[in-house]
Short mmCIF file of C-alpha atoms in Angstrom, two decimals:
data_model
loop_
_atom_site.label_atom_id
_atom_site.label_comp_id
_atom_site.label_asym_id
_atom_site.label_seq_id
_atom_site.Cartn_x
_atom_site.Cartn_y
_atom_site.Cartn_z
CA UNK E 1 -17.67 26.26 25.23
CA UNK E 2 -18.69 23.30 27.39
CA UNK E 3 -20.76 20.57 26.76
CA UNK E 4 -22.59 18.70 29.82
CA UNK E 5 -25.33 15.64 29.30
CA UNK E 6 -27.51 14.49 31.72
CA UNK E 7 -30.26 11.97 32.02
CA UNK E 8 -33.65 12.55 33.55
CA UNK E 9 -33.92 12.38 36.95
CA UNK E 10 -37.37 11.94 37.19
CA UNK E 11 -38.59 8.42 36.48
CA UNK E 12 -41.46 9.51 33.81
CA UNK E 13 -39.11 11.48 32.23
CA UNK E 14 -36.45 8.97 31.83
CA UNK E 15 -39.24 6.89 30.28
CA UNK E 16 -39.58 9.25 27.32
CA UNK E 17 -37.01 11.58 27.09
CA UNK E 18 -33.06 10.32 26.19
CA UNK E 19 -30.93 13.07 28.17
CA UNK E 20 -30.69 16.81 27.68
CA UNK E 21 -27.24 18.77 27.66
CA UNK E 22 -25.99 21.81 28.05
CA UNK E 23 -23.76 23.80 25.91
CA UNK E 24 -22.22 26.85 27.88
CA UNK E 25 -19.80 29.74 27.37
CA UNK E 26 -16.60 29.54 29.59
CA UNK E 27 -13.52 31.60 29.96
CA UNK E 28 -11.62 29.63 27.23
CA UNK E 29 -13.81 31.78 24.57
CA UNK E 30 -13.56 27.86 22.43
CA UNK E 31 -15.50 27.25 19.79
CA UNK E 32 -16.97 23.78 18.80
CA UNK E 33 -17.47 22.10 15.33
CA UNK E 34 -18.72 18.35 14.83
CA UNK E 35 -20.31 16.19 12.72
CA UNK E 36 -23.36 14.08 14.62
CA UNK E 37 -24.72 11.09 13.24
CA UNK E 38 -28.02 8.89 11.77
CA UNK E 39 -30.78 8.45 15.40
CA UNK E 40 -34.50 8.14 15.47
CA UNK E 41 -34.67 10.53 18.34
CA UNK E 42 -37.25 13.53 18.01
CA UNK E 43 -34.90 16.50 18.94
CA UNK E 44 -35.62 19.94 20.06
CA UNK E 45 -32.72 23.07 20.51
CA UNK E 46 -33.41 26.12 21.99
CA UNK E 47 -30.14 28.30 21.30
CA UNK E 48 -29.09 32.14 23.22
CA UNK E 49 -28.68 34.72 21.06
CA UNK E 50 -28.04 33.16 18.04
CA UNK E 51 -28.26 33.61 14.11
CA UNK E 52 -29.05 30.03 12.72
CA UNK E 53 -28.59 28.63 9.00
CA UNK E 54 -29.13 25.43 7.80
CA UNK E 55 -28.16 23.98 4.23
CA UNK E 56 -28.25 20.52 3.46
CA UNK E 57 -26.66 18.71 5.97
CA UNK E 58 -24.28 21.63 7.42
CA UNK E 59 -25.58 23.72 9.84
CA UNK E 60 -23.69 27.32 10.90
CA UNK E 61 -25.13 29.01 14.20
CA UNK E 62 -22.97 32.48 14.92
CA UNK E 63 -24.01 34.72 17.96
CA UNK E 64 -25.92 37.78 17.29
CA UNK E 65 -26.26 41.09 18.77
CA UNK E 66 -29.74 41.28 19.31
CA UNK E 67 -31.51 38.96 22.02
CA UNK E 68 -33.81 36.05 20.77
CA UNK E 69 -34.12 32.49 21.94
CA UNK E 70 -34.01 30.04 18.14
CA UNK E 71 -36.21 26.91 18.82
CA UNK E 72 -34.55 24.16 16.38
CA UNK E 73 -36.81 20.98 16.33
CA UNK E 74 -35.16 17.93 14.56
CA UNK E 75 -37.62 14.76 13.64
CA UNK E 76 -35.69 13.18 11.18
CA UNK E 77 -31.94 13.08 11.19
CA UNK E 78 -30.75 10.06 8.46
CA UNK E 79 -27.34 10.96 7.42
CA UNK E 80 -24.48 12.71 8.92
CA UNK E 81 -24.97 16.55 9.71
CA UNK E 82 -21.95 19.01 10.05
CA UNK E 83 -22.28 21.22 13.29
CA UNK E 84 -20.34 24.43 12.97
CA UNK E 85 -20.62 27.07 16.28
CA UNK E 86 -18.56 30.51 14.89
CA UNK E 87 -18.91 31.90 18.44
CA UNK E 88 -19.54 30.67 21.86
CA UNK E 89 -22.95 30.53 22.57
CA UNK E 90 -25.80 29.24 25.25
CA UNK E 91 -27.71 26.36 24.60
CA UNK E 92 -29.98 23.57 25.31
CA UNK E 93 -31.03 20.55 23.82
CA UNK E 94 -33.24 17.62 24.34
CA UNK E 95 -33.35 13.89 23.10
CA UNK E 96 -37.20 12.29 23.05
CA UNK E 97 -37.11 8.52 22.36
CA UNK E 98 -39.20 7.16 20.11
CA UNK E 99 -42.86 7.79 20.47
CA UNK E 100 -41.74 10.19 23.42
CA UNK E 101 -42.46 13.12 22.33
CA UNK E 102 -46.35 12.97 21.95
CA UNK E 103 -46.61 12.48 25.44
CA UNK E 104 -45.90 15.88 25.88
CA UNK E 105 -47.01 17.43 22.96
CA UNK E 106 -50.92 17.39 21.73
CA UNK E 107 -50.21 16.61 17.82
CA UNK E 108 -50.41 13.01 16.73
CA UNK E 109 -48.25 13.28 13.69
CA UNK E 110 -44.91 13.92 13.41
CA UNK E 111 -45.14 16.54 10.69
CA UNK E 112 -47.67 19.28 13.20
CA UNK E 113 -44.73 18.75 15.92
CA UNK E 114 -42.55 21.83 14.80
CA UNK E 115 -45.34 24.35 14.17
CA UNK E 116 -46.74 23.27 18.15
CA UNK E 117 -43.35 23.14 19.53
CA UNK E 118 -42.44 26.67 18.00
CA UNK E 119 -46.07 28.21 18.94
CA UNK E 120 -46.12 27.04 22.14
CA UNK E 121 -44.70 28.46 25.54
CA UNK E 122 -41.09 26.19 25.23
CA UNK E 123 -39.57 29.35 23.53
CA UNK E 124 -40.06 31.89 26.73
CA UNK E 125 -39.26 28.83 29.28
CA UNK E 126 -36.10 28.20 27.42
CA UNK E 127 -34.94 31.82 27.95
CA UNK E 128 -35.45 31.55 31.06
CA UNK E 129 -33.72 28.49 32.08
CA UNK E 130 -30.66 29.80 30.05
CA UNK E 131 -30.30 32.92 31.93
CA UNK E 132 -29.99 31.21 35.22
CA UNK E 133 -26.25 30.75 36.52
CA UNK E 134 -26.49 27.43 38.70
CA UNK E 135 -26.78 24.51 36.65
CA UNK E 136 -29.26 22.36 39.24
CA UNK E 137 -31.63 25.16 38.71
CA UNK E 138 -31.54 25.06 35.19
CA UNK E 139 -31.84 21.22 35.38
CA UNK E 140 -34.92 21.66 37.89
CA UNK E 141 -36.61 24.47 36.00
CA UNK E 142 -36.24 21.90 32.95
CA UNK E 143 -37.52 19.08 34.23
CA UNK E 144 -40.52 21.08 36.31
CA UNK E 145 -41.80 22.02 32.44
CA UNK E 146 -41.80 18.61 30.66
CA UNK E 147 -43.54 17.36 33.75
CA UNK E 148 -45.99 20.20 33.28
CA UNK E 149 -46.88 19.24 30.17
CA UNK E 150 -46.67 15.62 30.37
CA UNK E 151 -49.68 13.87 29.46
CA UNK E 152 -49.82 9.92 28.74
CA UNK E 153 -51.59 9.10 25.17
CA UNK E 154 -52.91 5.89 24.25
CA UNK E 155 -49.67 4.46 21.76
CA UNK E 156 -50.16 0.74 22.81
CA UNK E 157 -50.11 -0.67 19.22
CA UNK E 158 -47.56 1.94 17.08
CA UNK E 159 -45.32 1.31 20.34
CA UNK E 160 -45.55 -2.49 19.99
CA UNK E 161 -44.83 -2.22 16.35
CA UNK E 162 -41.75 0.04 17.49
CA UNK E 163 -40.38 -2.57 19.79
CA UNK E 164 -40.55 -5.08 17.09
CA UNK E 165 -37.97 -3.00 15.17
CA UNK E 166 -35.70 -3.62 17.62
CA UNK E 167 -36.10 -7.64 17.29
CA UNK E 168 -34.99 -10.11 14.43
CA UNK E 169 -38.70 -10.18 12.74
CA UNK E 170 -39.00 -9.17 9.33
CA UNK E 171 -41.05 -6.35 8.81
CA UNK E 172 -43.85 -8.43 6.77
CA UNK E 173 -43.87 -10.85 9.74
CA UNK E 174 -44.24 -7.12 12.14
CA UNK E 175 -47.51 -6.56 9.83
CA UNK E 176 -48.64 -10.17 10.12
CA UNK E 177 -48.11 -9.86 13.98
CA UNK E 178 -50.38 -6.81 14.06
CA UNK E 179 -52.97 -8.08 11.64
CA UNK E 180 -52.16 -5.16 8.83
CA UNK E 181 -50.35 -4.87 5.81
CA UNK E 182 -47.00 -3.88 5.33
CA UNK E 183 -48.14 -0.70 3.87
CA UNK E 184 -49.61 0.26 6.89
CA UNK E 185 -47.03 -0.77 9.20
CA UNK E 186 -44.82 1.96 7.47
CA UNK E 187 -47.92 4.56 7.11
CA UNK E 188 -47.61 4.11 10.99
CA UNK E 189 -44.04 4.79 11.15
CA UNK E 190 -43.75 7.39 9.13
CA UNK E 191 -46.58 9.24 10.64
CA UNK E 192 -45.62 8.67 14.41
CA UNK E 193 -41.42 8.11 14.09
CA UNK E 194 -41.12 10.50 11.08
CA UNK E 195 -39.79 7.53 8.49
CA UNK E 196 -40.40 4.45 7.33
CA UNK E 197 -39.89 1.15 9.18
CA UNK E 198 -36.92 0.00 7.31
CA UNK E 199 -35.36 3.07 7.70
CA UNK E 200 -35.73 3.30 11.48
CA UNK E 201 -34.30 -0.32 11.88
CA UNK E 202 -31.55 1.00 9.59
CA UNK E 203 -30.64 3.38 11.84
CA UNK E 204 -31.10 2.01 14.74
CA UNK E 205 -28.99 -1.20 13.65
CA UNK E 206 -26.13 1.07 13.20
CA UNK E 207 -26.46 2.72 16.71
CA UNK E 208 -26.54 -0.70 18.08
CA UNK E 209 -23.32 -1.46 16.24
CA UNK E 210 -21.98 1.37 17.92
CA UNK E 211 -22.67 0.42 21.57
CA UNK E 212 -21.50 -3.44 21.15
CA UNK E 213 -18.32 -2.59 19.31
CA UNK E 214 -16.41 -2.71 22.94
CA UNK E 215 -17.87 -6.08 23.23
CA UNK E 216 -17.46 -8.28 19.99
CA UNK E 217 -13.70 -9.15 18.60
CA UNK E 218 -13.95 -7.67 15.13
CA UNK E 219 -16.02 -6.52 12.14
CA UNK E 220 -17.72 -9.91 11.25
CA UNK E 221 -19.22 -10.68 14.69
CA UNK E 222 -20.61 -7.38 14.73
CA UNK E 223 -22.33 -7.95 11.87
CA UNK E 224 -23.72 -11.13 12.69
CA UNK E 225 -24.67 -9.63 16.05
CA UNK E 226 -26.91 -6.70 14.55
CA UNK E 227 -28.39 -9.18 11.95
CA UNK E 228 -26.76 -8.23 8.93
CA UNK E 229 -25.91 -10.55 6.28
CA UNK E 230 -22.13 -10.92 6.43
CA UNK E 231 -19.81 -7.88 6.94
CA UNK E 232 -19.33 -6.60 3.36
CA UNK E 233 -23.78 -5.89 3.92
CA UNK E 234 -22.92 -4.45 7.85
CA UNK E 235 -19.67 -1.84 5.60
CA UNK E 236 -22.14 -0.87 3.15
CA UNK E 237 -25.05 0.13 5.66
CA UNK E 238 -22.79 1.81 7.49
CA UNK E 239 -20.84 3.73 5.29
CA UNK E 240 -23.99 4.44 3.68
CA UNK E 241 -25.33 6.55 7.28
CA UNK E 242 -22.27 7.60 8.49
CA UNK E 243 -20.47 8.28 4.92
CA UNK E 244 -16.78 6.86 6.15
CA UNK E 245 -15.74 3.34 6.95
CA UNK E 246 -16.37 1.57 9.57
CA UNK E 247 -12.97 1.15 11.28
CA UNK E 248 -11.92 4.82 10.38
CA UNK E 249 -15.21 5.64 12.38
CA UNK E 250 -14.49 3.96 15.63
CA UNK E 251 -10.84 5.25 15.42
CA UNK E 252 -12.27 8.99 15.81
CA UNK E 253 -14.95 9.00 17.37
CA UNK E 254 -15.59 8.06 21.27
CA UNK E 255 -18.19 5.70 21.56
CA UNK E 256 -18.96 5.43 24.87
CA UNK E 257 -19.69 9.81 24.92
CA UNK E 258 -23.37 10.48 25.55
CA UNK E 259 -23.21 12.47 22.23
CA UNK E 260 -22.66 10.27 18.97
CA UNK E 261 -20.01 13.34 17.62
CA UNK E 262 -16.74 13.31 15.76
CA UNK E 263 -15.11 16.55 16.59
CA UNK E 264 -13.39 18.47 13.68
#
């Protein structure tokens, strides 16, 4: 199996939607087990031919011997998740960024996204993007039906609340910003994003972590650098998301892949 991501090529999509990949058979007849990590991206699979189980945080998808397209949509993805494939299969998946999502879809709450994603035409489009041979096409055909359905909502305030995550501002100061309560701030959150404000900034403090590693000289500047107290607060965050330690983390797995995966 082989694994291709790519990023949008049009510029609305790349506003909203992270990259896509591909996951395709080949002549090596390879299989592919990972575990992914912690991300506050909204994420939607469409797998070929395919029977699909989930428990916990191990999933097991197997090829089957009767056609179907499985639509797996993915809104809230907090600790690690084991990815085994027992056969080579066909698949496609697609990151949305925060708040992306809804520009596409018509629910405005993250919990009526998987019944309208599931109900809606993405299953029959899928299947017929994956049986194409030539990977341009496929990427085309893709992009041709988000663009189809894209529709710009009005997300001025959650989205300004969402870029404050990102900054140093404590999450009472967010509310005080935005004239509401701290209640409300993460009634917001976990209504739009699919979780709660502190755990979003959780997460997205340790993806952060990940992409400076390259850049900072060791464990304690990376921690000041993502705004963590000192580094024995930056170990226990992460080991909390990712469930190993930090320096046994960026031993095995690649950091600067598109895909956040260690391969097992």
């Amino acid at each position: 199996m082989k694994v291709n991501f790519y990023k949008p090529n049009h510029p609305v999509l790349e506003k909203y939607i992270e990259g896509y990949y591909f996951i395709a058979k080949d002549d090596s007849n390879a299989t592919l087990n990972y575990i992914t990590f912690p991300d506050n991206y909204f994420i939607i699979s469409a797998c070929e031919n395919v029977l699909f189980f989930r428990n916990q945080n191990k999933v097991e998808i197997s090829a089957s011997d009767e056609e179907n397209i499985f639509i797996d949509f993915v809104s809230r993805c907090n600790s690690p998740v084991e990815i085994r494939y027992k056969q080579p299969i066909n698949e496609i998946t697609v990151y949305f960024k925060p708040l992306g999502i809804y520009h596409f879809f018509s629910s405005a709450e993250s919990r009526f996204l998987e019944q309208e994603i599931i109900s809606s035409d993405c299953k029959e489009v899928m299947k017929t993007i994956l049986t194409k041979q030539d990977r341009k096409n496929q990427i085309d055909m893709l992009e041709k039906y988000w663009l189809s359905k894209y529709q710009e909502k009005e997300l001025t305030t959650v989205q300004s609340i969402v870029n404050d995550l990102y900054s140093d501002l404590k999450i009472e100061e967010i509310a005080e910003k935005h004239s509401i309560s701290r209640q409300y701030v993460n009634k917001l959150c976990t209504k739009f994003l699919g979780k709660s404000a502190s755990e979003f900034r959780k997460i997205q403090r340790f993806r952060n972590s990940v992409s400076l590693n390259k850049s900072v000289k060791n464990l304690t500047e990376l921690s000041y650098e993502n705004l963590f107290y000192d580094q024995s607060h930056f170990i226990k965050n992460f080991k909390n998301l990712t469930k190993i330690q930090p320096h046994k983390f960026f031993e095995n797995v690649n950091t600067e892949d598109k895909n956040l995966w260690l391969f097992i």
